[in-house]
Structures are given as structure tokens and as C-alpha cells.
PDB file of C-alpha atoms and ligand atoms in Angstrom:
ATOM      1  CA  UNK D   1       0.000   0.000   0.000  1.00 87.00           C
ATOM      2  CA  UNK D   2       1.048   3.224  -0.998  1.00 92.00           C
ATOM      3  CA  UNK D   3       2.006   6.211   2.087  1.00 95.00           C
ATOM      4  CA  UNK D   4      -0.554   8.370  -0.215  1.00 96.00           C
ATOM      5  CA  UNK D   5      -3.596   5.525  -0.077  1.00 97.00           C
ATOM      6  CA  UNK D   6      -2.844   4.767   3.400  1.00 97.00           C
ATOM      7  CA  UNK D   7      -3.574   8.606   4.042  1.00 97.00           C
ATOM      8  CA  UNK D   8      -6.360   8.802   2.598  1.00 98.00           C
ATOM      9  CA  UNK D   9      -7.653   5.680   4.359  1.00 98.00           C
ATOM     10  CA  UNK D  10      -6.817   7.403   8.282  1.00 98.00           C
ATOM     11  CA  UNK D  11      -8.633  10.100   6.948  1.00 98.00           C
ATOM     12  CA  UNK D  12     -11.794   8.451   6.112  1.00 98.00           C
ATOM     13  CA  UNK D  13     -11.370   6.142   9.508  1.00 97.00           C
ATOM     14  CA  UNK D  14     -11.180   9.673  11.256  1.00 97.00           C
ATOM     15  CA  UNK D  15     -14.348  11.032   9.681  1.00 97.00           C
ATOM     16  CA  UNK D  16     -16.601   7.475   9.696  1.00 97.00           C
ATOM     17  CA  UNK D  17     -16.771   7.869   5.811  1.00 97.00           C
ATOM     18  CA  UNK D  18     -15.090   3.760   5.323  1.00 96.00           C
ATOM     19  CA  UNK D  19     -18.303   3.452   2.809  1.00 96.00           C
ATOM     20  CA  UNK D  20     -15.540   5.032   0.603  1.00 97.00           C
ATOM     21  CA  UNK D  21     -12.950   2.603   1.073  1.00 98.00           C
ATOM     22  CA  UNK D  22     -15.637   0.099   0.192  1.00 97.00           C
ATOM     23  CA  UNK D  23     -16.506   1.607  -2.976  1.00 97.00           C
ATOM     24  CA  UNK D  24     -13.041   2.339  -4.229  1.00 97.00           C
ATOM     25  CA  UNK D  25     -11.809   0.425  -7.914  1.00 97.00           C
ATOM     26  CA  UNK D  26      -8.891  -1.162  -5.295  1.00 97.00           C
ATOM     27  CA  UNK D  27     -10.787  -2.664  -2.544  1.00 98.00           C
ATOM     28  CA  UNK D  28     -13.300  -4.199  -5.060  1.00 98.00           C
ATOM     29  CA  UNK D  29     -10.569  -5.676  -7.398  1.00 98.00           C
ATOM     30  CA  UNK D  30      -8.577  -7.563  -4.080  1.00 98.00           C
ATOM     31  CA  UNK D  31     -12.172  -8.359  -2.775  1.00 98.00           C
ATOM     32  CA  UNK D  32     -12.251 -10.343  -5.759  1.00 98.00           C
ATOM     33  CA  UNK D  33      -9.255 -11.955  -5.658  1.00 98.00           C
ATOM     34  CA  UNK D  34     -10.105 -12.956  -2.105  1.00 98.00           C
ATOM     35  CA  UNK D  35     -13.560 -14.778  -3.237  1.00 98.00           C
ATOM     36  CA  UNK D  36     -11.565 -16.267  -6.332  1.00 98.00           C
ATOM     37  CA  UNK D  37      -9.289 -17.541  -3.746  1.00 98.00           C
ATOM     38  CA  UNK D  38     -11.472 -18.749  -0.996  1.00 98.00           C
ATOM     39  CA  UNK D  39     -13.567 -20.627  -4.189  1.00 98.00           C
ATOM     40  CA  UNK D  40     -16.263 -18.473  -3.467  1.00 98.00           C
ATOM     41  CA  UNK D  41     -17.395 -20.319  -0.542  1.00 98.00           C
ATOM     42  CA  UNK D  42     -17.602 -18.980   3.318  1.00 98.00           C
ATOM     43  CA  UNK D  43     -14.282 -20.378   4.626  1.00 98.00           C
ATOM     44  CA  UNK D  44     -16.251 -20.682   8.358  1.00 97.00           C
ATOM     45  CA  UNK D  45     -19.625 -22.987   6.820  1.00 98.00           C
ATOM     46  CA  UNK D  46     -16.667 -25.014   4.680  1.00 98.00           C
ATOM     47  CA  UNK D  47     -14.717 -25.598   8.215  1.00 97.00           C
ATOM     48  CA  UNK D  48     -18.083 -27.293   9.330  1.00 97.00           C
ATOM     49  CA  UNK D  49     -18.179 -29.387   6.563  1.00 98.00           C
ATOM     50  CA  UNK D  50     -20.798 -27.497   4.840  1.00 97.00           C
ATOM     51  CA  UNK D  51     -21.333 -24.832   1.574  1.00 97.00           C
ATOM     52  CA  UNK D  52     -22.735 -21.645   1.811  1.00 98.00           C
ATOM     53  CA  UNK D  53     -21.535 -19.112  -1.044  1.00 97.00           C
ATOM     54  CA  UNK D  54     -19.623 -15.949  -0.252  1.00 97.00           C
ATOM     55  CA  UNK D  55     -21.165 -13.003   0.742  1.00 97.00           C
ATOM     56  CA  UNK D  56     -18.712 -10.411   2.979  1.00 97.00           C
ATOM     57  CA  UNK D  57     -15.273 -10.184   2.429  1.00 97.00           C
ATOM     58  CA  UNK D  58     -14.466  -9.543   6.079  1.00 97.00           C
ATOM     59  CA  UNK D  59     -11.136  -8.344   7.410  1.00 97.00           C
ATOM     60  CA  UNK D  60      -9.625 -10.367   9.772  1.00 96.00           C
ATOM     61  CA  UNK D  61      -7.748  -7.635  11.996  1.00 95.00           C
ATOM     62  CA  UNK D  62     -10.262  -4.693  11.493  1.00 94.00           C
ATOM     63  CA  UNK D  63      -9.555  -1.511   8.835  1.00 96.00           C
ATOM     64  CA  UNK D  64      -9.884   0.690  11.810  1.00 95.00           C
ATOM     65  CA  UNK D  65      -7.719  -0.972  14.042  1.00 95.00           C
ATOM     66  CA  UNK D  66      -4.742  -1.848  11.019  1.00 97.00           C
ATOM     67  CA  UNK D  67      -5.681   0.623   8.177  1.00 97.00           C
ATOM     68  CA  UNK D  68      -1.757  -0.953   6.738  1.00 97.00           C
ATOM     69  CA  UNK D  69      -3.330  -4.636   6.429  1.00 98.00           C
ATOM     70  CA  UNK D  70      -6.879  -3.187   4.352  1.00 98.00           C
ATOM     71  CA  UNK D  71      -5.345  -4.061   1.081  1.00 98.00           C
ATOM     72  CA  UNK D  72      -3.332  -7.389   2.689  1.00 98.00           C
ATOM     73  CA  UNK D  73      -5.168 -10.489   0.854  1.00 98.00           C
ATOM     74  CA  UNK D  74      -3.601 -12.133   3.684  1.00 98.00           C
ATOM     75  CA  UNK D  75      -6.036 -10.406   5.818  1.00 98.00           C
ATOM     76  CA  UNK D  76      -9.283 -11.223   4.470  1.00 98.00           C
ATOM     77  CA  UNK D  77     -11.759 -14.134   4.790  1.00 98.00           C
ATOM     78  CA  UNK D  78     -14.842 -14.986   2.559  1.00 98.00           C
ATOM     79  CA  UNK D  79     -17.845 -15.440   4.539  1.00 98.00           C
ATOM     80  CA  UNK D  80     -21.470 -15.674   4.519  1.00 97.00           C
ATOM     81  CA  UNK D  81     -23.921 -12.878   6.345  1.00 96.00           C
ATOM     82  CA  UNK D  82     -24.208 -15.238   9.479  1.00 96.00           C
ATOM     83  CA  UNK D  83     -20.748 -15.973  10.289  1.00 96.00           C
ATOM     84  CA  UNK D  84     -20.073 -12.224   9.148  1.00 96.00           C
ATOM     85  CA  UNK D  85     -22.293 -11.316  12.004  1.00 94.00           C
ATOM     86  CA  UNK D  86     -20.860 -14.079  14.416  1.00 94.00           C
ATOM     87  CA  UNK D  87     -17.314 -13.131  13.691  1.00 93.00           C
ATOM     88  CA  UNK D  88     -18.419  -9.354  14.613  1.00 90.00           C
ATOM     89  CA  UNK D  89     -20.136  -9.930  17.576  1.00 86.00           C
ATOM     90  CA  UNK D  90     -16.939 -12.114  19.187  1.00 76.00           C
ATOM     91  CA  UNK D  91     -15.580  -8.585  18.722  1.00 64.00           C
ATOM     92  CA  UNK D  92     -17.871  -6.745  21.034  1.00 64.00           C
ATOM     93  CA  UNK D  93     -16.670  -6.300  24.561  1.00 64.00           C
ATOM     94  CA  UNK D  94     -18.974  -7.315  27.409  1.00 65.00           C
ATOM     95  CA  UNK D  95     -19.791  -3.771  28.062  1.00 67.00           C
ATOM     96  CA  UNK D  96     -21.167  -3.475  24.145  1.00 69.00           C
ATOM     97  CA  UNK D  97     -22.939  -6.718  24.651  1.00 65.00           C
ATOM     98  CA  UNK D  98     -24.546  -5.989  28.007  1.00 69.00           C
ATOM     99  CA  UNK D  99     -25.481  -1.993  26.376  1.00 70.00           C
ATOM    100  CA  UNK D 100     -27.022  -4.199  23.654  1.00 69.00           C
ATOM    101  CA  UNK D 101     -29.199  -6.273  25.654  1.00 68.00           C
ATOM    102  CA  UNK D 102     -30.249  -3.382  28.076  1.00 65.00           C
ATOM    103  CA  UNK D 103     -31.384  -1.851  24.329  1.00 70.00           C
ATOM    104  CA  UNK D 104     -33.706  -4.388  23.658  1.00 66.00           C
ATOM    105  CA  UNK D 105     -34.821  -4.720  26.593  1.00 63.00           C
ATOM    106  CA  UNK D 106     -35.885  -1.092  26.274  1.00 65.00           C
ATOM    107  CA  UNK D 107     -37.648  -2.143  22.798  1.00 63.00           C
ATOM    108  CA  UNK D 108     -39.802  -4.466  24.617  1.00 59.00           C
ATOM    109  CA  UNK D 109     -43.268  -3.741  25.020  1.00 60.00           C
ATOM    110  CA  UNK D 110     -44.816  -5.640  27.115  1.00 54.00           C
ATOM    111  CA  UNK D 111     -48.291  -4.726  25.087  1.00 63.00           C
ATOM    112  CA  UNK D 112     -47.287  -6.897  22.648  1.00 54.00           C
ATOM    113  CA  UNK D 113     -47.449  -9.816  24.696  1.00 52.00           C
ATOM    114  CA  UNK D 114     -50.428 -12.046  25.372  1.00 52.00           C
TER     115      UNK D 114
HETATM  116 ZN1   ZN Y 201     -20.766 -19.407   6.886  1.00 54.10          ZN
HETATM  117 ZN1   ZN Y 202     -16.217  -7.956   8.844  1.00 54.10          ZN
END
């Protein structure tokens, strides 16, 4: 990765605007590479023996946390939208988790029940 990308990519970390790192001509082409790689299959469903196609290209160690490994093919994993989600919520602290159930437990209506 060139200094003048990496930049850029702080910058956009620094002002929450990452959509643009997903949109840009570079991320899409290595995204690419990554689901040529992985066979277009999530790498977590083919570890349990079973086939779900591709459908995030998820960093490993996170583009906020290692903007230098963004463009690292070495980085990325193919998986599908549920072990995307499980991956991410691993991530969450127990604070985030317990702020998370305290929100839905301010959703609840009790109205709704019967
Ligand atoms: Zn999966
Ligand atoms: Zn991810």
C-alpha cells in the first residue's frame, strides 16, 4: 500500500466515511481476488463441513484498528452474512454486549405480549 492511499484511508477512519474505502476500484478488485481464492465459498460454513456461497469479504484484523493490512489479501476471509455477524459480535466487549441487551430490553413492550 502506498504512504498516499494509506492517508487517505486514516482520513476516512477519522471522519466514519469507510463506505468510501468500500466503494473504491482497489478494494473491489482484491475483494475479488479474495472470493476467487477462498472458491467463493464462506471459509467458516466449509470448516463445518458445509457450503454456503460468499457473501462479505471480512477483514480479519479490522480496517480501523490496522488501516496498513486493508489491502493485505492475507487479511481477508470470505464469509457468509451469518458468520459475518458471528465473527463481529466475538468482537464486542462485554460492556457493548450488556449496552445491547439493556437496548432491547428497552424495545420491549410488554403490550405486545399475550
Ligand atoms: Zn458461513
Ligand atoms: Zn467484517
Amino acid at each position: 500500500m502506498d504512504e498516499k492511499f494509506y492517508r487517505w484511508l486514516v482520513q476516512l477512519i477519522r471522519d466514519g466515511q469507510l463506505k468510501k474505502f468500500y466503494d473504491c476500484a482497489r478494494w473491489r478488485k482484491l475483494r475479488r481476488e479474495a472470493i476467487k481464492r477462498d472458491n467463493n465459498e464462506c471459509q467458516m460454513c466449509k470448516h463445518l463441513g458445509r457450503y454456503h456461497r460468499v457473501e462479505n469479504v471480512h477483514h480479519i484484523k479490522e480496517v480501523k484498528d490496522r488501516p496498513d493490512l486493508a489491502l493485505d489479501i492475507n487479511n481477508l476471509i470470505c464469509l457468509c452474512v451469518d458468520h459475518h455477524n458471528e465473527v463481529h459480535d466475538r468482537y464486542l466487549s462485554i460492556e457493548e454486549k450488556k449496552q445491547k441487551k439493556l437496548e432491547s430490553f428497552k424495545n420491549f413492550d410488554p403490550r405486545e405480549r399475550w
